[in-house]
């Protein structure tokens, strides 16, 4: 094991908690300052500072030399016999050799050590000083003593006391200082020869400059050397690497020159780690020290410089044994006499265990009977041991909160931050956000950290693996640092918890005489779903048409029963059963979350019987014939086709004596019947696939016959008979702007100009008023918009061209079906269309914020053969592209069946 140079100027780390240390029993004398204890351990004096005194501070040590204070630098400490060891929590031990420099020595029996401790707090001026003095008695000196400390090796040998020179008095005590070589002494150490193993000689002053120390006491000669100097060498002894110091010291005495051969050998290795056991091997015979036949007389084990007895060894699991070649000390890893330290190689959490065993051996030479006492203080640190933090999930899903524990860690580990999915938060910031972070101390002094995070926090990811199940995922990384080095490492964790806690959206619906009313109540997953109404996605445009309303708990729509996507299940003489299918679905998983199939009866008069024998019948596409197109339907006479049709309806108008109508006489009335159906051609080609069911709808009208009415009248002669005169009348049309798509409410004259936003829908209705003739149909031929009230002003924009929506308009015009209701008796007398509000722009500038809509319309007689425009709205498009303005002007003739009409001004909101 390498012996690193130890320094006495230490920055002791700050720690909140320390692992419990079980220190060996010894005789200690307390100093006045709390936290300072001194004691004598054989040939050493030991000073202990606990963490309460030194933690978080800087320590400086000075040796007291009479009235002088000598700062113990690392080099001077190794040269003079001082060493220091500190654990990560500030528990510090300082050892002083009783034969060290600046130690007061009385006859090699009584030794007094004086130290001055300076503890710096926050600044050089903030310092606390403690003077420490300890007197130790040691009389068990062996003829040769070898001490191996952390930073130096020391050997001393017995030297016979010198005869007192004439005229000199023996001093009562001797202070072991580094001799002053300014003047040559008659007696004393003259020269030192180092063997490396080649001989190399130095005078005392040169040896001291090289970092060595040599001195004499009243009865002993002392040599001390740091490790790894040029004057020491390494040697393998019984497989154990050792640092060896061999010298010959030439000592001048009054009786002549004496030569002393000294040697010290200290182990730098020999440690094995097997499982949870440390095995320390020391050569049983250290050959660089011993010559001839020797035997092992005594051996003792210690911890931190203090012997432990057999009972203490047994209690801690220690063992001390010998083999043919080694003395073996075994210590369990984790013994309470050592301590753990945290590390983070490759950003992974590791720990090391450090313990400082001591071995004392006494050898005796068989021939000379001289003893050699050998003492080693040998700190051992295990290699870094990977300690992956254990993560414990204590989450109870029903509590709707993640609860996790991570650990264990030593007291030198500090939690600095936590990385969540949304970013990095300090511990303080995490607690402020409601993520509870706590530190817990276990019985053995280690720590675990806990974290609580609510399920509804934004750092928790949520998804639904099943329809009614929510899985909550929390991915975090704990960021730690190891003190005092501030070494970072991280520990990522991933947790999941599942709950059957999904509340799905619910759909409810009602009907009145005109519309379906649908309400969708949100579940606990919010509004993250799509809605389909009648097979169509509920787009913003469709939602606007259905009067979409929403708040925090639900949304609602109102859907006309004849809207696109509704299905007709059953048709009767005066009503229709319509069904609206609504479903909400998850766009990610495509799961249907909820659905509603709402069917209601709506009043619908499908057959009208007029007194003049005209019959009007409305055919409705029903769900049972899904591939039916209403335009394919005919009466019994297949030449009688609908006068109007769309995707849902077909309108027939015919006289009671036409189109294959039959009549049946009863007592007081006659029944006229016809049938609307889907017939196959004579060649066998069907309009619909043969698998589709047949479509049959009976049309019936009852007329009373033989009805007698009593009428009273009186006659008066007149001078002449009346004659029929040819006259003319006027057909009146009007254009109105509806407030919404229901066409129930309209803007009055005082409301104009009506303000509309860009792209806001405009709902127009054109009506033939003051006429009840079912044979007349209103057709919109051309409609356009201008900036001026004048119909022929420029610029203009086409809306309807040749009875169809303008093909060049990006804001597509939409025609709306007109059905019979309380206000509409003849649907042919109405035309409804919608467009979106726009503005005339030239060179990216709005020309004017008002627009006028103008229409050319034709009133057709449905009893006459249909030609040209009278074939129906957008039934026969003959023009391609947009007609020019001259063409529109030519169509606007004064023919009695043509009309012109214009709207009032519509104001574009948002432009000045």
XYZ file of N, CA and C in Angstrom, residues 607-696:
270
model
N -97.714 14.961 -48.194
C -98.678 15.028 -49.316
C -99.618 16.208 -49.084
N -99.759 17.047 -50.130
C -100.709 18.167 -50.093
C -101.697 17.983 -51.245
N -102.993 18.059 -50.911
C -104.064 17.885 -51.899
C -104.766 19.227 -52.083
N -104.602 19.830 -53.240
C -105.166 21.144 -53.510
C -106.564 21.003 -54.128
N -107.460 21.973 -53.859
C -108.848 21.883 -54.372
C -108.927 21.779 -55.882
N -107.918 22.310 -56.595
C -107.984 22.276 -58.055
C -107.497 20.954 -58.624
N -107.248 19.943 -57.739
C -106.826 18.620 -58.208
C -105.330 18.456 -58.320
N -104.574 19.490 -57.940
C -103.110 19.371 -57.944
C -102.651 18.648 -56.680
N -101.719 17.723 -56.849
C -101.178 16.960 -55.720
C -99.681 17.225 -55.639
N -99.214 17.568 -54.444
C -97.776 17.763 -54.196
C -97.325 16.688 -53.226
N -96.260 15.947 -53.582
C -95.769 14.850 -52.732
C -94.271 14.994 -52.521
N -93.879 14.728 -51.306
C -92.469 14.808 -50.939
C -91.977 13.406 -50.607
N -90.988 12.926 -51.354
C -90.377 11.623 -51.094
C -89.112 11.821 -50.273
N -88.916 10.919 -49.329
C -87.785 11.044 -48.400
C -86.911 9.806 -48.514
N -85.612 9.998 -48.614
C -84.680 8.872 -48.619
C -84.635 8.269 -47.219
N -84.896 6.967 -47.112
C -84.912 6.301 -45.817
C -83.668 5.427 -45.679
N -83.336 5.128 -44.421
C -82.114 4.384 -44.128
C -82.136 2.980 -44.708
N -83.326 2.393 -44.862
C -83.425 1.016 -45.347
C -82.996 0.879 -46.805
N -82.944 2.004 -47.544
C -82.461 1.977 -48.936
C -81.243 2.903 -48.997
N -80.097 2.451 -48.535
C -78.959 3.361 -48.352
C -78.393 3.912 -49.645
N -78.513 3.168 -50.763
C -77.889 3.620 -52.011
C -78.832 4.419 -52.896
N -79.997 4.752 -52.373
C -80.973 5.484 -53.173
C -80.522 6.921 -53.380
N -80.678 7.394 -54.630
C -80.558 8.822 -54.905
C -81.954 9.325 -55.246
N -82.489 10.276 -54.498
C -83.883 10.692 -54.707
C -84.218 11.105 -56.132
N -83.235 11.564 -56.912
C -83.535 11.983 -58.287
C -83.911 10.807 -59.171
N -83.618 9.553 -58.710
C -83.960 8.378 -59.507
C -85.440 7.992 -59.369
N -86.160 8.546 -58.403
C -87.533 8.161 -58.130
C -88.471 8.709 -59.203
N -89.528 7.963 -59.425
C -90.581 8.411 -60.360
C -91.933 8.015 -59.782
N -92.989 8.562 -60.417
C -94.339 8.092 -60.125
C -94.600 6.829 -60.951
N -95.839 6.327 -60.882
C -96.148 5.126 -61.656
C -95.845 5.319 -63.128
N -96.187 6.483 -63.609
C -95.763 6.856 -64.946
C -94.321 7.312 -64.824
N -93.440 6.519 -65.368
C -92.020 6.772 -65.118
C -91.513 8.037 -65.789
N -92.317 8.600 -66.607
C -91.916 9.890 -67.183
C -92.141 11.037 -66.216
N -92.882 10.769 -65.115
C -93.136 11.800 -64.096
C -92.012 11.750 -63.062
N -91.055 12.625 -63.232
C -89.865 12.684 -62.360
C -89.979 13.851 -61.390
N -89.092 13.919 -60.396
C -89.179 15.010 -59.414
C -88.921 16.360 -60.053
N -89.679 17.341 -59.578
C -89.402 18.709 -60.019
C -88.252 19.317 -59.223
N -87.905 18.678 -58.101
C -86.767 19.115 -57.291
C -86.254 17.900 -56.514
N -84.948 17.807 -56.355
C -84.374 16.726 -55.555
C -83.002 17.144 -55.034
N -82.629 16.534 -53.930
C -81.266 16.657 -53.397
C -80.894 15.304 -52.800
N -79.942 15.270 -51.893
C -79.486 13.993 -51.341
C -80.514 13.338 -50.435
N -81.524 14.106 -49.970
C -82.468 13.555 -49.003
C -83.914 13.557 -49.480
N -84.264 14.483 -50.346
C -85.666 14.654 -50.708
C -85.823 14.672 -52.226
N -87.087 14.345 -52.627
C -87.534 14.536 -54.012
C -88.953 15.097 -53.971
N -89.197 16.162 -54.708
C -90.502 16.824 -54.701
C -91.210 16.531 -56.028
N -92.453 16.047 -55.900
C -93.288 15.773 -57.081
C -94.514 16.684 -57.025
N -94.904 17.211 -58.167
C -96.152 17.958 -58.304
C -96.845 17.459 -59.578
N -98.103 17.015 -59.442
C -98.817 16.452 -60.579
C -100.321 16.631 -60.336
N -101.092 16.497 -61.403
C -102.556 16.606 -61.288
C -103.140 15.225 -61.053
N -104.334 15.201 -60.484
C -104.962 13.948 -60.086
C -105.301 13.054 -61.271
N -105.320 13.626 -62.481
C -105.660 12.819 -63.648
C -104.455 12.525 -64.511
N -103.241 12.545 -63.914
C -102.027 12.318 -64.693
C -101.094 11.367 -63.954
N -99.984 11.019 -64.613
C -98.853 10.269 -64.029
C -99.279 8.913 -63.492
N -100.349 8.317 -64.054
C -100.754 6.996 -63.634
C -101.553 6.968 -62.359
N -102.122 8.113 -61.959
C -102.898 8.193 -60.726
C -104.205 7.426 -60.898
N -104.525 6.622 -59.915
C -105.783 5.860 -59.938
C -106.785 6.525 -59.019
N -108.096 6.159 -59.237
C -109.116 6.714 -58.359
C -110.079 5.606 -57.966
N -110.543 5.707 -56.743
C -111.480 4.720 -56.195
C -112.613 5.486 -55.537
N -113.890 5.118 -55.918
C -115.040 5.821 -55.389
C -115.579 5.090 -54.160
N -115.936 5.866 -53.179
C -116.601 5.367 -51.980
C -117.931 6.111 -51.849
N -118.634 5.917 -50.761
C -119.974 6.501 -50.615
C -119.963 8.015 -50.752
N -119.096 8.644 -50.030
C -119.126 10.115 -49.994
C -117.802 10.743 -50.418
N -116.854 9.939 -50.857
C -115.581 10.539 -51.266
C -114.939 9.657 -52.323
N -113.939 10.261 -52.958
C -113.173 9.554 -53.964
C -111.703 9.580 -53.540
N -111.001 8.462 -53.708
C -109.585 8.324 -53.321
C -108.733 8.295 -54.582
N -107.812 9.284 -54.661
C -106.816 9.321 -55.739
C -105.503 8.783 -55.173
N -104.898 7.814 -55.857
C -103.656 7.210 -55.355
C -102.630 7.110 -56.476
N -101.376 7.330 -56.037
C -100.234 7.094 -56.923
C -99.122 6.505 -56.056
N -98.062 6.172 -56.654
C -96.973 5.540 -55.906
C -95.640 6.069 -56.407
N -94.831 6.503 -55.445
C -93.459 6.921 -55.759
C -92.570 5.705 -55.564
N -91.780 5.365 -56.576
C -90.958 4.172 -56.457
C -89.691 4.267 -57.262
N -88.855 3.235 -57.040
C -87.596 3.114 -57.773
C -87.759 1.925 -58.696
N -87.774 2.180 -60.016
C -88.073 1.142 -60.992
C -86.836 0.835 -61.816
N -86.787 -0.374 -62.300
C -85.676 -0.801 -63.133
C -86.023 -0.565 -64.588
N -84.981 -0.358 -65.370
C -85.204 -0.104 -66.794
C -85.617 -1.387 -67.504
N -86.136 -1.229 -68.710
C -86.597 -2.378 -69.459
C -85.449 -3.299 -69.858
N -84.264 -2.724 -69.985
C -83.116 -3.516 -70.398
C -82.492 -4.258 -69.221
N -83.000 -4.071 -68.072
C -82.498 -4.816 -66.912
C -81.425 -4.101 -66.119
N -81.000 -2.936 -66.583
C -79.978 -2.187 -65.836
C -80.649 -1.438 -64.705
N -80.274 -1.724 -63.520
C -80.909 -1.118 -62.352
C -80.178 0.151 -61.945
N -80.943 1.056 -61.380
C -80.330 2.256 -60.827
C -79.550 1.946 -59.548
N -79.997 0.954 -58.827
C -79.344 0.575 -57.578
C -78.985 -0.888 -57.648
N -78.068 -1.345 -56.828
C -77.714 -2.771 -56.852
C -78.920 -3.627 -56.538
N -79.041 -4.813 -57.147
C -80.218 -5.666 -56.932
C -80.406 -6.063 -55.477
N -79.354 -6.023 -54.664
C -79.504 -6.437 -53.277
C -80.236 -5.392 -52.455
N -80.328 -4.163 -52.925
C -81.026 -3.131 -52.178
C -82.521 -3.414 -52.167
N -83.217 -3.126 -51.095
C -84.682 -3.315 -51.060
C -85.371 -2.305 -51.964
N -86.603 -2.614 -52.313
C -87.373 -1.711 -53.158
C -87.837 -0.511 -52.355
N -88.060 0.602 -53.078
C -88.597 1.810 -52.459
C -90.020 2.014 -52.966
N -90.964 2.109 -52.026
C -92.354 2.349 -52.378
C -92.937 3.336 -51.386
